[in-house]
CSV table of C-alpha atoms in Angstrom, one decimal:
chain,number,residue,atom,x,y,z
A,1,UNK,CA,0.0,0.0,0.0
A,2,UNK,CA,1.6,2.9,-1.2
A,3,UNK,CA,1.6,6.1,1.3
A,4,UNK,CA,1.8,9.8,0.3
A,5,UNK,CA,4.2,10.2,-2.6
A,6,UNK,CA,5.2,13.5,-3.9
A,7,UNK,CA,7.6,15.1,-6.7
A,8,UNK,CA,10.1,16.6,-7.4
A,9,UNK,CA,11.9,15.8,-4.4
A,10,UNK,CA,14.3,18.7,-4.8
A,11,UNK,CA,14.5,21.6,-6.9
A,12,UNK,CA,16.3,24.8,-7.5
A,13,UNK,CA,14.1,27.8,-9.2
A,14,UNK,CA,14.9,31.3,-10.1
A,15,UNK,CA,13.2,34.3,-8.2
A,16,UNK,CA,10.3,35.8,-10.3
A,17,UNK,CA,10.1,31.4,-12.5
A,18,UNK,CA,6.6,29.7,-11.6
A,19,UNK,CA,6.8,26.2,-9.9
A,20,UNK,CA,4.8,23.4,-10.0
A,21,UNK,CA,4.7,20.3,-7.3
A,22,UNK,CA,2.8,17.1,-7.4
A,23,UNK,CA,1.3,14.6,-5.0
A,24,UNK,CA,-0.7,11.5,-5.0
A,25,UNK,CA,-2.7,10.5,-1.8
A,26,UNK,CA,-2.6,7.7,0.1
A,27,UNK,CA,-4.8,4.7,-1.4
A,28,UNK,CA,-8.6,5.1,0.3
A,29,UNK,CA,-8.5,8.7,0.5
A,30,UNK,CA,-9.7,11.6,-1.4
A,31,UNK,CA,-8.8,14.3,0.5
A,32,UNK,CA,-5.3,16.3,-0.3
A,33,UNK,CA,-3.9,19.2,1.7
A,34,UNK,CA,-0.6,21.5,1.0
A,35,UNK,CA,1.3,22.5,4.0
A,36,UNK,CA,5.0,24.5,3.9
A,37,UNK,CA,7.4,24.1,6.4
A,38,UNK,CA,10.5,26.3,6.8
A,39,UNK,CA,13.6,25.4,8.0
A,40,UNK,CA,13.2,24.8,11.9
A,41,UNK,CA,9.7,25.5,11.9
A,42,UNK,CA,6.1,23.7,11.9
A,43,UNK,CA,4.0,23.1,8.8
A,44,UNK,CA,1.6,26.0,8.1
A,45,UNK,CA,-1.4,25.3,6.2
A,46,UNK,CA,-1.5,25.9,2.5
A,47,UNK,CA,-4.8,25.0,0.9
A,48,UNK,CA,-6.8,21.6,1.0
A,49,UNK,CA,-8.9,20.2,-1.6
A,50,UNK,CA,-11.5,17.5,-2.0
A,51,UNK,CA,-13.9,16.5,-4.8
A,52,UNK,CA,-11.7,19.0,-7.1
A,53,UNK,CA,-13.0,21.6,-5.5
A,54,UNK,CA,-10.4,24.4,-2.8
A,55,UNK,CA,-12.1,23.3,0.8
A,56,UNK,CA,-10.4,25.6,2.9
A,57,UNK,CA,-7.5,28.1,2.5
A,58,UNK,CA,-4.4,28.9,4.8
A,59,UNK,CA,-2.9,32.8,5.2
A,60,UNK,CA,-1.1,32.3,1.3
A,61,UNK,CA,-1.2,34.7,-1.2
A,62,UNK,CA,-3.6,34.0,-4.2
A,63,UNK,CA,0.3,33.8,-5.9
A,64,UNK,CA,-0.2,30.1,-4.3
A,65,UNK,CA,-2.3,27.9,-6.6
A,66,UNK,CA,-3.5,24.5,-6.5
A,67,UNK,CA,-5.7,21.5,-8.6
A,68,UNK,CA,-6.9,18.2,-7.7
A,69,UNK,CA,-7.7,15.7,-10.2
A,70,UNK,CA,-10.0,12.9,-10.9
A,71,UNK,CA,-8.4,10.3,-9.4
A,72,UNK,CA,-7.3,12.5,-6.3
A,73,UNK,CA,-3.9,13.6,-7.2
A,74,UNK,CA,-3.2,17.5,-6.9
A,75,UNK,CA,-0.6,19.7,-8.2
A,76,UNK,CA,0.1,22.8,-6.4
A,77,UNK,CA,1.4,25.9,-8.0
A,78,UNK,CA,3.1,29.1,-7.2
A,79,UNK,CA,3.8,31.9,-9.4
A,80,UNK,CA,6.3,34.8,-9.6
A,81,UNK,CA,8.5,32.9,-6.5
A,82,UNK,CA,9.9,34.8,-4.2
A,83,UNK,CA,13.2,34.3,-1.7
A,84,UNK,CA,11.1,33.5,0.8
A,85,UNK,CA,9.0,30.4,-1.0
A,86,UNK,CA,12.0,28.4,-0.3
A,87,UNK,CA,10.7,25.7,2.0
A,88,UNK,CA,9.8,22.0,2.5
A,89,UNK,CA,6.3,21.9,0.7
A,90,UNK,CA,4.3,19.2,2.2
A,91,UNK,CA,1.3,17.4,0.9
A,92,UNK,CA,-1.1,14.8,2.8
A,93,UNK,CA,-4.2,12.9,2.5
A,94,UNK,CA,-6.8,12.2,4.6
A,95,UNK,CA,-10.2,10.5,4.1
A,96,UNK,CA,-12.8,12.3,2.9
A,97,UNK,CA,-14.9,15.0,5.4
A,98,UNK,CA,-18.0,12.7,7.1
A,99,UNK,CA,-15.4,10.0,7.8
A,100,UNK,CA,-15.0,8.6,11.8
A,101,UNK,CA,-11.3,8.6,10.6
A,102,UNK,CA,-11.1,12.3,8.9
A,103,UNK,CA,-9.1,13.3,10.6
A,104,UNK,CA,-6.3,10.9,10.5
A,105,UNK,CA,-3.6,12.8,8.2
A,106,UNK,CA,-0.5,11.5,6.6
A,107,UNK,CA,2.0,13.4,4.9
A,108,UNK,CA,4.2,12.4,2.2
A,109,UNK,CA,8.5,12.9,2.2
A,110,UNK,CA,8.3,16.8,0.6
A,111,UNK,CA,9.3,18.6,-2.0
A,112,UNK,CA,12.4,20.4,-1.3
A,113,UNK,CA,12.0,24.1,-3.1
A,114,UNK,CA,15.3,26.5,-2.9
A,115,UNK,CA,14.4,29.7,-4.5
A,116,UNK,CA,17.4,31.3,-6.0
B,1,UNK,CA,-2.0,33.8,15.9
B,2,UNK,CA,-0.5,30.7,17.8
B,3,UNK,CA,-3.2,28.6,18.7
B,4,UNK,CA,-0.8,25.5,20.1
B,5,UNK,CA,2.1,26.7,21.9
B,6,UNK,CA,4.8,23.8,22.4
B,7,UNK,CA,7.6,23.1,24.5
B,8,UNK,CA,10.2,22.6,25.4
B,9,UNK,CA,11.9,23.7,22.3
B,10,UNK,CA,14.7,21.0,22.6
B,11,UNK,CA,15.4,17.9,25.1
B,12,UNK,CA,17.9,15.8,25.8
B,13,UNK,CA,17.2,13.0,27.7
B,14,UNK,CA,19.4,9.5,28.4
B,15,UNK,CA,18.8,6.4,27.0
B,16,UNK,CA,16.3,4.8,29.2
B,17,UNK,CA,14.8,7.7,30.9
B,18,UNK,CA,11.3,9.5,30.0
B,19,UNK,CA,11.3,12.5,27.6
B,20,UNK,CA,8.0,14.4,27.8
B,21,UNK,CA,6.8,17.4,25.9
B,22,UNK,CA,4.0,19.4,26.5
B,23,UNK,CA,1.6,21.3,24.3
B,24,UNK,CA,-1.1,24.0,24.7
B,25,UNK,CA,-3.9,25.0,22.9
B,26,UNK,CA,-6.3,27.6,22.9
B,27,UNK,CA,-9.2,27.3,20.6
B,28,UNK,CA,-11.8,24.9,22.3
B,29,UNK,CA,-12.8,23.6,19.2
B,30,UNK,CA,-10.4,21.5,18.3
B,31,UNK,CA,-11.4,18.0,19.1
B,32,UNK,CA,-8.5,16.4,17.7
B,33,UNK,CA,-5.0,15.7,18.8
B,34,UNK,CA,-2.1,14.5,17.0
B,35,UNK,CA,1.9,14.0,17.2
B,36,UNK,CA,3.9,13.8,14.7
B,37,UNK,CA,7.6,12.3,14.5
B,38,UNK,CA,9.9,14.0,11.8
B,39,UNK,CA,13.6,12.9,10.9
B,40,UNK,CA,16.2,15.2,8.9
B,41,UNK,CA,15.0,15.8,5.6
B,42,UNK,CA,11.8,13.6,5.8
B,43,UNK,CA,8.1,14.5,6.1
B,44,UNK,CA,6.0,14.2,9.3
B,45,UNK,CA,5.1,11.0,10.4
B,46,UNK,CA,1.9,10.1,12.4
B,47,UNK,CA,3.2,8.7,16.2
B,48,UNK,CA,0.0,8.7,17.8
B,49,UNK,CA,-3.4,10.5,18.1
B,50,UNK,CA,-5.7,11.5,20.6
B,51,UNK,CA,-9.8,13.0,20.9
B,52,UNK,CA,-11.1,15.4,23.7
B,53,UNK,CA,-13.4,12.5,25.3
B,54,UNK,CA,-10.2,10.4,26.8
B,55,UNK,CA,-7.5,11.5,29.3
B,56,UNK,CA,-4.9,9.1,27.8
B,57,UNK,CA,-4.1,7.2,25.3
B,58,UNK,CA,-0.8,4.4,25.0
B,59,UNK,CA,0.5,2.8,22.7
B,60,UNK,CA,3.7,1.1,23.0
B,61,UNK,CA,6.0,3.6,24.9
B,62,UNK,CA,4.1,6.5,23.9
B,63,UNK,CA,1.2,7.9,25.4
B,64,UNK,CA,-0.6,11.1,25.1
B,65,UNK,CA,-2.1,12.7,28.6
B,66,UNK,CA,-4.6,15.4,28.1
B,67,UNK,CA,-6.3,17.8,30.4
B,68,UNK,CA,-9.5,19.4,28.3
B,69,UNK,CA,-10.1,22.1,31.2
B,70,UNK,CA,-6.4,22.9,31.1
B,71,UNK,CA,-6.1,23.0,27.4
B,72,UNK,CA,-3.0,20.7,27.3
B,73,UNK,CA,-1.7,17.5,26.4
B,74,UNK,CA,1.4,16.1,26.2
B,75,UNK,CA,3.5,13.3,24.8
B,76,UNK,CA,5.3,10.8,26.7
B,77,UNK,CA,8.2,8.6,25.2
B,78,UNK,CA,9.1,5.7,27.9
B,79,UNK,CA,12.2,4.3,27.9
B,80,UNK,CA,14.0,6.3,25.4
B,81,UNK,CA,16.2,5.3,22.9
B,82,UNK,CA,19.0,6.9,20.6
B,83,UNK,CA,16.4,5.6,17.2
B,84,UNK,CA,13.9,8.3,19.1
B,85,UNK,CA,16.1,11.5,18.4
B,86,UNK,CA,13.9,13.9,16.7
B,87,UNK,CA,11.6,17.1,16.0
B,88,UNK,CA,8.3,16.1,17.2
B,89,UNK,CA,5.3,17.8,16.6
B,90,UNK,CA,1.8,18.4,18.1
B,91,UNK,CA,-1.2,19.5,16.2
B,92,UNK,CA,-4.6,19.9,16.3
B,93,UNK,CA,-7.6,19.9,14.3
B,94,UNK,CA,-10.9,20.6,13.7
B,95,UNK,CA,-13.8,19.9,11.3
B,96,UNK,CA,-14.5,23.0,9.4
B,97,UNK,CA,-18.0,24.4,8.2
B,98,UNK,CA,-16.9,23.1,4.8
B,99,UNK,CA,-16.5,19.7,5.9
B,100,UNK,CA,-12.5,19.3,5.6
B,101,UNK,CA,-9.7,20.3,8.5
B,102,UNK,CA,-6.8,21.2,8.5
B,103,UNK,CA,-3.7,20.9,11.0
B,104,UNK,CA,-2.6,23.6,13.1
B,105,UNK,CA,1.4,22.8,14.7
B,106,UNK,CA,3.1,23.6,17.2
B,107,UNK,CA,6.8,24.8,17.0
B,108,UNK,CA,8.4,21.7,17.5
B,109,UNK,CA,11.0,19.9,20.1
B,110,UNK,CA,14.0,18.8,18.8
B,111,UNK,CA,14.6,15.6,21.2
B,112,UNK,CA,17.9,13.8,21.2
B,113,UNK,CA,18.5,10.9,23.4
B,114,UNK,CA,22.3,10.1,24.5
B,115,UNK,CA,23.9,6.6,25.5
């Protein structure tokens, strides 16, 4: 049973390039949140979506984009990066809302995004 | 806004002994609990998990206390071992109007456990 995976797992991108990360959920669930972490610091909320559709939406700019597909996956996307993008960009999956098990999130390894 | 204040912000402890960390939130809406193990350059990994309606929960050598009238919980890691070194994170959660939820972390505590 495959867990969270996500790619690239590393990447360097110029200040000002656009950036796109992808992620595919755990098997059974249909729910996909976006979380950045900085160095030394907690994940903070990005976006989450379910049934294709944004859910709920962290304290990003609208610079910080995202999809979900069909069969669950999601991409997320930021545009004109700054310095300060650089991060450990984190997805997880969860079952979907109305579940006893909702809540239960796991994330996957990260995509590691230096911003140059 | 930090709704879940962690600490201590790092801990050594010796192999063998009991490394606890405490968290505190203060929205009374969460009703989910969670603590999360990362290693160097790996995503968060789920340790254990806890609901408002029980005072503790084990499993293994962890266990998760929590005090609803406090607002606090914590995470206890019995008989500690080097492999146990370190950030852990507490969270919480809540449903949201819209159905979904969303974690909110704490800081982190960087644990390392010496021979």
């Amino acid at each position: 049973d495959a867990g969270v995976t996500q790619s690239p797992t590393h990447l360097i991108k110029t200040r000002g390039q656009q950036v796109t990360l992808r992620c595919s959920p755990k098997s059974g669930h249909d729910t996909v949140s976006w979380y950045q972490q900085a160095l030394g610091q907690g994940p903070q909320f990005i976006f989450q979506y379910y049934e294709e559709e944004e859910r709920q939406r962290g304290n990003f700019p609208d610079r910080f984009s995202g999809h979900q597909f069909p069969n669950y996956s999601s991409e997320l996307n930021v545009n004109a990066l700054l310095l300060g993008d650089s991060a450990l960009y984190l997805c997880a999956s969860s079952p979907g809302p109305g579940r006893a098990s909702g809540n239960t999130i796991y994330f996957g390894e990260g995509s590691w995004l230096t911003v140059v | 806004q930090q709704q879940v204040k962690q600490s201590p912000q790092s801990l050594i402890v010796q192999k063998g002994g009991i490394s606890i960390i405490n968290c505190a939130y203060e929205n009374t809406a969460f009703d989910y609990f969670p603590w999360y193990q990362q290693f160097p350059g790996k995503g968060p990994a789920l340790l254990i998990a806890i609901r408002p309606d029980v005072s503790e929960k084990k499993e293994g050598r962890f266990t998760i206390s929590f005090n609803k009238s406090a607002k606090q919980f914590s995470l206890h890691i019995m008989d500690s071992q080097p492999g146990d070194s370190a950030t852990y994170f507490c969270a919480a959660s809540m449903l949201s109007r819209g159905g979904g939820n969303k974690l909110t972390f704490g800081t982190g505590t960087q644990l390392k456990v010496e021979l």
